[in-house]
PDB file of C-alpha atoms in Angstrom:
ATOM      1  CA  UNK K   1      37.652   7.626   4.261  1.00  0.00           C
ATOM      2  CA  UNK K   2      38.927   4.947   6.995  1.00  0.00           C
ATOM      3  CA  UNK K   3      37.549   6.558  10.303  1.00  0.00           C
ATOM      4  CA  UNK K   4      40.433   7.971  12.639  1.00  0.00           C
ATOM      5  CA  UNK K   5      37.316   6.193  16.015  1.00  0.00           C
ATOM      6  CA  UNK K   6      39.228   2.425  16.162  1.00  0.00           C
ATOM      7  CA  UNK K   7      37.187  -0.833  15.722  1.00  0.00           C
ATOM      8  CA  UNK K   8      35.453  -3.065  18.339  1.00  0.00           C
ATOM      9  CA  UNK K   9      36.573  -6.579  17.812  1.00  0.00           C
ATOM     10  CA  UNK K  10      34.565  -7.273  20.433  1.00  0.00           C
ATOM     11  CA  UNK K  11      31.657  -6.636  18.137  1.00  0.00           C
ATOM     12  CA  UNK K  12      29.746  -9.130  16.677  1.00  0.00           C
ATOM     13  CA  UNK K  13      29.278  -7.311  13.180  1.00  0.00           C
ATOM     14  CA  UNK K  14      33.503  -6.586  12.833  1.00  0.00           C
ATOM     15  CA  UNK K  15      34.755  -9.621  11.363  1.00  0.00           C
ATOM     16  CA  UNK K  16      38.621 -10.255  12.173  1.00  0.00           C
ATOM     17  CA  UNK K  17      40.557 -10.614   7.913  1.00  0.00           C
ATOM     18  CA  UNK K  18      44.357 -11.572  10.371  1.00  0.00           C
ATOM     19  CA  UNK K  19      43.678 -16.012   9.003  1.00  0.00           C
ATOM     20  CA  UNK K  20      43.646 -14.506   4.956  1.00  0.00           C
ATOM     21  CA  UNK K  21      47.037 -13.445   5.769  1.00  0.00           C
ATOM     22  CA  UNK K  22      47.288 -10.223   3.324  1.00  0.00           C
ATOM     23  CA  UNK K  23      48.037 -13.895   1.046  1.00  0.00           C
ATOM     24  CA  UNK K  24      45.751 -13.124  -2.781  1.00  0.00           C
ATOM     25  CA  UNK K  25      43.461 -16.603  -2.911  1.00  0.00           C
ATOM     26  CA  UNK K  26      43.174 -17.489   0.819  1.00  0.00           C
ATOM     27  CA  UNK K  27      38.869 -17.604   1.338  1.00  0.00           C
ATOM     28  CA  UNK K  28      37.752 -18.204   4.614  1.00  0.00           C
ATOM     29  CA  UNK K  29      34.012 -18.694   5.230  1.00  0.00           C
ATOM     30  CA  UNK K  30      31.748 -17.798   7.723  1.00  0.00           C
ATOM     31  CA  UNK K  31      28.327 -18.973   9.341  1.00  0.00           C
ATOM     32  CA  UNK K  32      27.208 -16.462  12.136  1.00  0.00           C
ATOM     33  CA  UNK K  33      24.541 -15.047  13.728  1.00  0.00           C
ATOM     34  CA  UNK K  34      24.187 -11.783  15.788  1.00  0.00           C
ATOM     35  CA  UNK K  35      21.604  -9.618  17.570  1.00  0.00           C
ATOM     36  CA  UNK K  36      20.149  -6.784  14.587  1.00  0.00           C
ATOM     37  CA  UNK K  37      21.328  -3.823  15.899  1.00  0.00           C
ATOM     38  CA  UNK K  38      18.920  -0.597  16.321  1.00  0.00           C
ATOM     39  CA  UNK K  39      17.468   0.609  14.064  1.00  0.00           C
ATOM     40  CA  UNK K  40      17.917  -1.881  10.817  1.00  0.00           C
ATOM     41  CA  UNK K  41      15.339  -0.960   7.954  1.00  0.00           C
ATOM     42  CA  UNK K  42      13.551   1.531   7.032  1.00  0.00           C
ATOM     43  CA  UNK K  43      12.290   3.959  10.658  1.00  0.00           C
ATOM     44  CA  UNK K  44       8.895   4.337  10.811  1.00  0.00           C
ATOM     45  CA  UNK K  45       8.489   1.944   7.986  1.00  0.00           C
ATOM     46  CA  UNK K  46       9.624  -0.631   8.259  1.00  0.00           C
ATOM     47  CA  UNK K  47      12.990  -3.214   9.545  1.00  0.00           C
ATOM     48  CA  UNK K  48      14.138  -6.132  11.628  1.00  0.00           C
ATOM     49  CA  UNK K  49      13.592  -5.377  15.271  1.00  0.00           C
ATOM     50  CA  UNK K  50      15.968  -4.134  17.262  1.00  0.00           C
ATOM     51  CA  UNK K  51      18.265  -7.513  19.307  1.00  0.00           C
ATOM     52  CA  UNK K  52      16.249  -9.458  16.983  1.00  0.00           C
ATOM     53  CA  UNK K  53      18.209 -13.061  15.095  1.00  0.00           C
ATOM     54  CA  UNK K  54      20.664 -12.110  11.910  1.00  0.00           C
ATOM     55  CA  UNK K  55      22.223 -14.517  10.573  1.00  0.00           C
ATOM     56  CA  UNK K  56      24.390 -14.161   8.340  1.00  0.00           C
ATOM     57  CA  UNK K  57      26.425 -16.117   5.541  1.00  0.00           C
ATOM     58  CA  UNK K  58      30.193 -14.971   5.120  1.00  0.00           C
ATOM     59  CA  UNK K  59      32.456 -15.484   2.128  1.00  0.00           C
ATOM     60  CA  UNK K  60      36.334 -13.538   3.104  1.00  0.00           C
ATOM     61  CA  UNK K  61      38.368 -13.794   0.032  1.00  0.00           C
ATOM     62  CA  UNK K  62      41.436 -11.980  -0.083  1.00  0.00           C
ATOM     63  CA  UNK K  63      42.852 -10.044  -2.760  1.00  0.00           C
ATOM     64  CA  UNK K  64      45.802  -7.408  -3.925  1.00  0.00           C
ATOM     65  CA  UNK K  65      44.052  -4.905  -2.788  1.00  0.00           C
ATOM     66  CA  UNK K  66      42.583  -6.521   0.301  1.00  0.00           C
ATOM     67  CA  UNK K  67      39.335  -8.602   1.484  1.00  0.00           C
ATOM     68  CA  UNK K  68      36.117  -8.605  -1.130  1.00  0.00           C
ATOM     69  CA  UNK K  69      33.234  -9.791   1.641  1.00  0.00           C
ATOM     70  CA  UNK K  70      30.105 -11.040   0.154  1.00  0.00           C
ATOM     71  CA  UNK K  71      27.237 -12.354   1.809  1.00  0.00           C
ATOM     72  CA  UNK K  72      23.719 -13.018   2.071  1.00  0.00           C
ATOM     73  CA  UNK K  73      21.833 -11.630   6.074  1.00  0.00           C
ATOM     74  CA  UNK K  74      18.647 -13.879   7.215  1.00  0.00           C
ATOM     75  CA  UNK K  75      16.168 -11.937  10.047  1.00  0.00           C
ATOM     76  CA  UNK K  76      12.343 -11.900  10.109  1.00  0.00           C
ATOM     77  CA  UNK K  77      11.101  -8.166   9.669  1.00  0.00           C
ATOM     78  CA  UNK K  78       8.020  -6.537  11.594  1.00  0.00           C
ATOM     79  CA  UNK K  79       6.920  -3.340  10.363  1.00  0.00           C
ATOM     80  CA  UNK K  80       3.317  -1.828   8.789  1.00  0.00           C
ATOM     81  CA  UNK K  81       0.978  -2.342   6.237  1.00  0.00           C
ATOM     82  CA  UNK K  82       0.445   1.070   4.393  1.00  0.00           C
ATOM     83  CA  UNK K  83      -2.951   0.026   3.176  1.00  0.00           C
ATOM     84  CA  UNK K  84      -4.627  -0.303   6.506  1.00  0.00           C
ATOM     85  CA  UNK K  85      -2.363  -0.267   9.144  1.00  0.00           C
ATOM     86  CA  UNK K  86      -2.706  -3.909  10.567  1.00  0.00           C
ATOM     87  CA  UNK K  87       1.102  -4.978  11.696  1.00  0.00           C
ATOM     88  CA  UNK K  88       3.341  -6.996   8.320  1.00  0.00           C
ATOM     89  CA  UNK K  89       5.842  -9.332   9.015  1.00  0.00           C
ATOM     90  CA  UNK K  90       7.734 -11.124   6.069  1.00  0.00           C
ATOM     91  CA  UNK K  91      11.111 -12.337   6.042  1.00  0.00           C
ATOM     92  CA  UNK K  92      14.215 -10.945   4.310  1.00  0.00           C
ATOM     93  CA  UNK K  93      16.676 -11.972   3.085  1.00  0.00           C
ATOM     94  CA  UNK K  94      19.945  -9.596   1.672  1.00  0.00           C
ATOM     95  CA  UNK K  95      23.025  -9.873  -0.676  1.00  0.00           C
ATOM     96  CA  UNK K  96      26.086  -7.772   0.268  1.00  0.00           C
ATOM     97  CA  UNK K  97      29.478  -7.921  -2.013  1.00  0.00           C
ATOM     98  CA  UNK K  98      31.440  -5.006  -0.599  1.00  0.00           C
ATOM     99  CA  UNK K  99      35.663  -3.948  -1.253  1.00  0.00           C
ATOM    100  CA  UNK K 100      37.028  -3.852   2.074  1.00  0.00           C
ATOM    101  CA  UNK K 101      40.825  -2.257   1.337  1.00  0.00           C
ATOM    102  CA  UNK K 102      44.007  -2.036   2.732  1.00  0.00           C
ATOM    103  CA  UNK K 103      44.945   1.632   3.779  1.00  0.00           C
ATOM    104  CA  UNK K 104      48.609   1.389   2.586  1.00  0.00           C
ATOM    105  CA  UNK K 105      47.155   0.259  -0.839  1.00  0.00           C
ATOM    106  CA  UNK K 106      46.356   1.502  -4.466  1.00  0.00           C
ATOM    107  CA  UNK K 107      43.619   0.048  -7.090  1.00  0.00           C
ATOM    108  CA  UNK K 108      46.233  -2.601  -8.488  1.00  0.00           C
ATOM    109  CA  UNK K 109      46.868  -3.731  -4.715  1.00  0.00           C
ATOM    110  CA  UNK K 110      50.147  -1.218  -4.470  1.00  0.00           C
ATOM    111  CA  UNK K 111      51.930  -0.540  -1.921  1.00  0.00           C
ATOM    112  CA  UNK K 112      51.438   3.783  -1.095  1.00  0.00           C
ATOM    113  CA  UNK K 113      53.119   6.144   1.003  1.00  0.00           C
ATOM    114  CA  UNK K 114      50.010   8.560   1.494  1.00  0.00           C
ATOM    115  CA  UNK K 115      46.703   7.177   1.996  1.00  0.00           C
ATOM    116  CA  UNK K 116      43.944   9.491   1.506  1.00  0.00           C
ATOM    117  CA  UNK K 117      45.330  11.328  -1.137  1.00  0.00           C
ATOM    118  CA  UNK K 118      41.984  11.932  -3.525  1.00  0.00           C
ATOM    119  CA  UNK K 119      39.083  12.153  -0.681  1.00  0.00           C
ATOM    120  CA  UNK K 120      36.285  12.219  -3.422  1.00  0.00           C
ATOM    121  CA  UNK K 121      37.326   8.558  -3.583  1.00  0.00           C
ATOM    122  CA  UNK K 122      38.748   7.955  -0.026  1.00  0.00           C
ATOM    123  CA  UNK K 123      34.890   8.546   0.141  1.00  0.00           C
ATOM    124  CA  UNK K 124      32.960   5.462  -1.337  1.00  0.00           C
ATOM    125  CA  UNK K 125      35.635   3.665   0.115  1.00  0.00           C
ATOM    126  CA  UNK K 126      35.496   0.861   2.836  1.00  0.00           C
ATOM    127  CA  UNK K 127      39.042  -0.207   4.406  1.00  0.00           C
ATOM    128  CA  UNK K 128      40.471  -2.842   6.764  1.00  0.00           C
ATOM    129  CA  UNK K 129      41.153  -1.694  10.313  1.00  0.00           C
ATOM    130  CA  UNK K 130      44.831  -3.508  12.083  1.00  0.00           C
ATOM    131  CA  UNK K 131      42.799  -6.445  10.449  1.00  0.00           C
ATOM    132  CA  UNK K 132      39.879  -5.395  11.039  1.00  0.00           C
ATOM    133  CA  UNK K 133      36.553  -4.977   8.844  1.00  0.00           C
ATOM    134  CA  UNK K 134      33.327  -2.943   9.890  1.00  0.00           C
ATOM    135  CA  UNK K 135      30.119  -5.076   8.846  1.00  0.00           C
ATOM    136  CA  UNK K 136      27.329  -2.300   9.648  1.00  0.00           C
ATOM    137  CA  UNK K 137      27.820  -0.129   8.085  1.00  0.00           C
ATOM    138  CA  UNK K 138      27.698  -2.570   4.191  1.00  0.00           C
ATOM    139  CA  UNK K 139      24.537  -4.475   6.276  1.00  0.00           C
ATOM    140  CA  UNK K 140      22.068  -1.170   7.317  1.00  0.00           C
ATOM    141  CA  UNK K 141      22.508  -0.389   2.727  1.00  0.00           C
ATOM    142  CA  UNK K 142      22.232  -4.186   2.399  1.00  0.00           C
ATOM    143  CA  UNK K 143      18.890  -4.742   4.605  1.00  0.00           C
ATOM    144  CA  UNK K 144      17.083  -1.295   3.368  1.00  0.00           C
ATOM    145  CA  UNK K 145      17.344  -1.734  -0.580  1.00  0.00           C
ATOM    146  CA  UNK K 146      16.300  -5.185   0.101  1.00  0.00           C
ATOM    147  CA  UNK K 147      13.279  -4.354   2.108  1.00  0.00           C
ATOM    148  CA  UNK K 148       9.483  -2.884   0.327  1.00  0.00           C
ATOM    149  CA  UNK K 149       9.477   0.997   0.389  1.00  0.00           C
ATOM    150  CA  UNK K 150       5.590   0.425   1.267  1.00  0.00           C
ATOM    151  CA  UNK K 151       4.722  -2.988   2.201  1.00  0.00           C
ATOM    152  CA  UNK K 152       1.591  -4.290   2.433  1.00  0.00           C
ATOM    153  CA  UNK K 153      -0.088  -7.495   4.591  1.00  0.00           C
ATOM    154  CA  UNK K 154      -1.349  -8.172   1.342  1.00  0.00           C
ATOM    155  CA  UNK K 155      -1.299  -7.876  -1.382  1.00  0.00           C
ATOM    156  CA  UNK K 156      -5.118  -7.592  -2.536  1.00  0.00           C
ATOM    157  CA  UNK K 157      -4.869  -5.340   0.497  1.00  0.00           C
ATOM    158  CA  UNK K 158      -8.130  -2.964   0.459  1.00  0.00           C
ATOM    159  CA  UNK K 159      -7.318  -0.392   2.915  1.00  0.00           C
ATOM    160  CA  UNK K 160      -9.380   1.513   5.319  1.00  0.00           C
ATOM    161  CA  UNK K 161     -13.241   3.114   5.049  1.00  0.00           C
ATOM    162  CA  UNK K 162     -12.149   7.198   3.874  1.00  0.00           C
ATOM    163  CA  UNK K 163     -15.349   7.880   6.304  1.00  0.00           C
ATOM    164  CA  UNK K 164     -15.018   5.194   9.379  1.00  0.00           C
ATOM    165  CA  UNK K 165     -11.697   3.502   9.188  1.00  0.00           C
ATOM    166  CA  UNK K 166     -13.504   0.055   8.301  1.00  0.00           C
ATOM    167  CA  UNK K 167     -10.879  -2.490   7.424  1.00  0.00           C
ATOM    168  CA  UNK K 168     -12.911  -3.188   3.525  1.00  0.00           C
ATOM    169  CA  UNK K 169     -11.042  -6.153   2.904  1.00  0.00           C
ATOM    170  CA  UNK K 170     -13.184  -8.370   6.255  1.00  0.00           C
ATOM    171  CA  UNK K 171     -16.609  -6.248   4.784  1.00  0.00           C
ATOM    172  CA  UNK K 172     -16.107  -5.633   0.471  1.00  0.00           C
ATOM    173  CA  UNK K 173     -19.449  -4.767   0.964  1.00  0.00           C
ATOM    174  CA  UNK K 174     -19.401  -2.032   3.360  1.00  0.00           C
ATOM    175  CA  UNK K 175     -20.771   1.636   2.590  1.00  0.00           C
ATOM    176  CA  UNK K 176     -21.872   3.982   2.670  1.00  0.00           C
ATOM    177  CA  UNK K 177     -25.053   6.091   1.276  1.00  0.00           C
ATOM    178  CA  UNK K 178     -23.726   9.157  -0.503  1.00  0.00           C
ATOM    179  CA  UNK K 179     -25.595  12.940  -0.178  1.00  0.00           C
ATOM    180  CA  UNK K 180     -25.332  15.200  -2.166  1.00  0.00           C
ATOM    181  CA  UNK K 181     -25.815  18.308   0.439  1.00  0.00           C
ATOM    182  CA  UNK K 182     -27.218  19.747  -2.380  1.00  0.00           C
ATOM    183  CA  UNK K 183     -29.984  18.449  -2.561  1.00  0.00           C
ATOM    184  CA  UNK K 184     -30.292  18.499   1.973  1.00  0.00           C
ATOM    185  CA  UNK K 185     -32.330  21.746   1.213  1.00  0.00           C
ATOM    186  CA  UNK K 186     -34.842  20.145  -1.060  1.00  0.00           C
ATOM    187  CA  UNK K 187     -34.946  17.832   0.752  1.00  0.00           C
ATOM    188  CA  UNK K 188     -35.338  19.064   3.740  1.00  0.00           C
ATOM    189  CA  UNK K 189     -38.646  21.114   2.347  1.00  0.00           C
ATOM    190  CA  UNK K 190     -39.215  18.049   0.882  1.00  0.00           C
ATOM    191  CA  UNK K 191     -40.534  16.092   4.291  1.00  0.00           C
ATOM    192  CA  UNK K 192     -42.315  19.454   5.312  1.00  0.00           C
ATOM    193  CA  UNK K 193     -44.480  19.522   2.424  1.00  0.00           C
ATOM    194  CA  UNK K 194     -45.091  16.023   3.291  1.00  0.00           C
ATOM    195  CA  UNK K 195     -45.791  15.724   6.853  1.00  0.00           C
ATOM    196  CA  UNK K 196     -48.253  18.398   6.170  1.00  0.00           C
ATOM    197  CA  UNK K 197     -50.567  16.551   3.729  1.00  0.00           C
ATOM    198  CA  UNK K 198     -50.428  14.345   5.498  1.00  0.00           C
ATOM    199  CA  UNK K 199     -52.478  16.576   8.882  1.00  0.00           C
ATOM    200  CA  UNK K 200     -54.612  17.285   5.202  1.00  0.00           C
ATOM    201  CA  UNK K 201     -55.734  13.677   4.858  1.00  0.00           C
ATOM    202  CA  UNK K 202     -56.209  12.965   8.551  1.00  0.00           C
ATOM    203  CA  UNK K 203     -58.512  15.229   8.581  1.00  0.00           C
ATOM    204  CA  UNK K 204     -56.987  17.207  11.243  1.00  0.00           C
ATOM    205  CA  UNK K 205     -57.946  20.671  10.317  1.00  0.00           C
ATOM    206  CA  UNK K 206     -56.794  23.861  12.936  1.00  0.00           C
ATOM    207  CA  UNK K 207     -59.592  25.616  15.065  1.00  0.00           C
ATOM    208  CA  UNK K 208     -59.712  28.396  13.401  1.00  0.00           C
ATOM    209  CA  UNK K 209     -61.384  26.542  10.104  1.00  0.00           C
ATOM    210  CA  UNK K 210     -63.378  25.328  12.360  1.00  0.00           C
ATOM    211  CA  UNK K 211     -64.190  28.508  14.199  1.00  0.00           C
ATOM    212  CA  UNK K 212     -65.046  30.544  10.150  1.00  0.00           C
ATOM    213  CA  UNK K 213     -67.763  27.728   9.405  1.00  0.00           C
ATOM    214  CA  UNK K 214     -70.055  27.676  12.643  1.00  0.00           C
ATOM    215  CA  UNK K 215     -69.565  31.131  11.662  1.00  0.00           C
ATOM    216  CA  UNK K 216     -70.742  30.975   8.084  1.00  0.00           C
ATOM    217  CA  UNK K 217     -73.026  27.792   9.280  1.00  0.00           C
TER     218      UNK K 217
END
């Protein structure tokens, strides 16, 4: 349903359609560059930074029931690799199309006395308000669909080492010697026995043993 808030014609994403004059078949083309609005993308994953250049190619076509808007948005998006957490930059191109209806016309372009009788149908519609249309909701949906849900710095990124956090792509041979904790106790016992054997081989005999030898003599 149309919002009660009036659109601000100073907003660069609000487009004036008065030039079309509600003449079916009339068409207008626009190419413009605006500053990207806030939160344009997937929050915490990837998106177009606020204020970054956003190029719009638009075609506005007047039809019986409203204005059909077809366009392409281009911008540079930034995010973080989901595997190695390195910064990711990518060029975004998002296509979109939407029908903006006159608030006093039905699906066949016929004038109706009370728009909005069907609440469910109104929720799915975008409306022209005082000759103005707001592209921001449409643009947000298009950008989210065009962005990768799981951005990566490169297709073969190997991620991070689970033990030390090293970036595996930088060191393909990186590894850690695995130690089975089930054998740790036995390994300790083996080390102790090895130390005893070394003492015997080196000729180190305890003093008590040497004293017993002298008594026997």
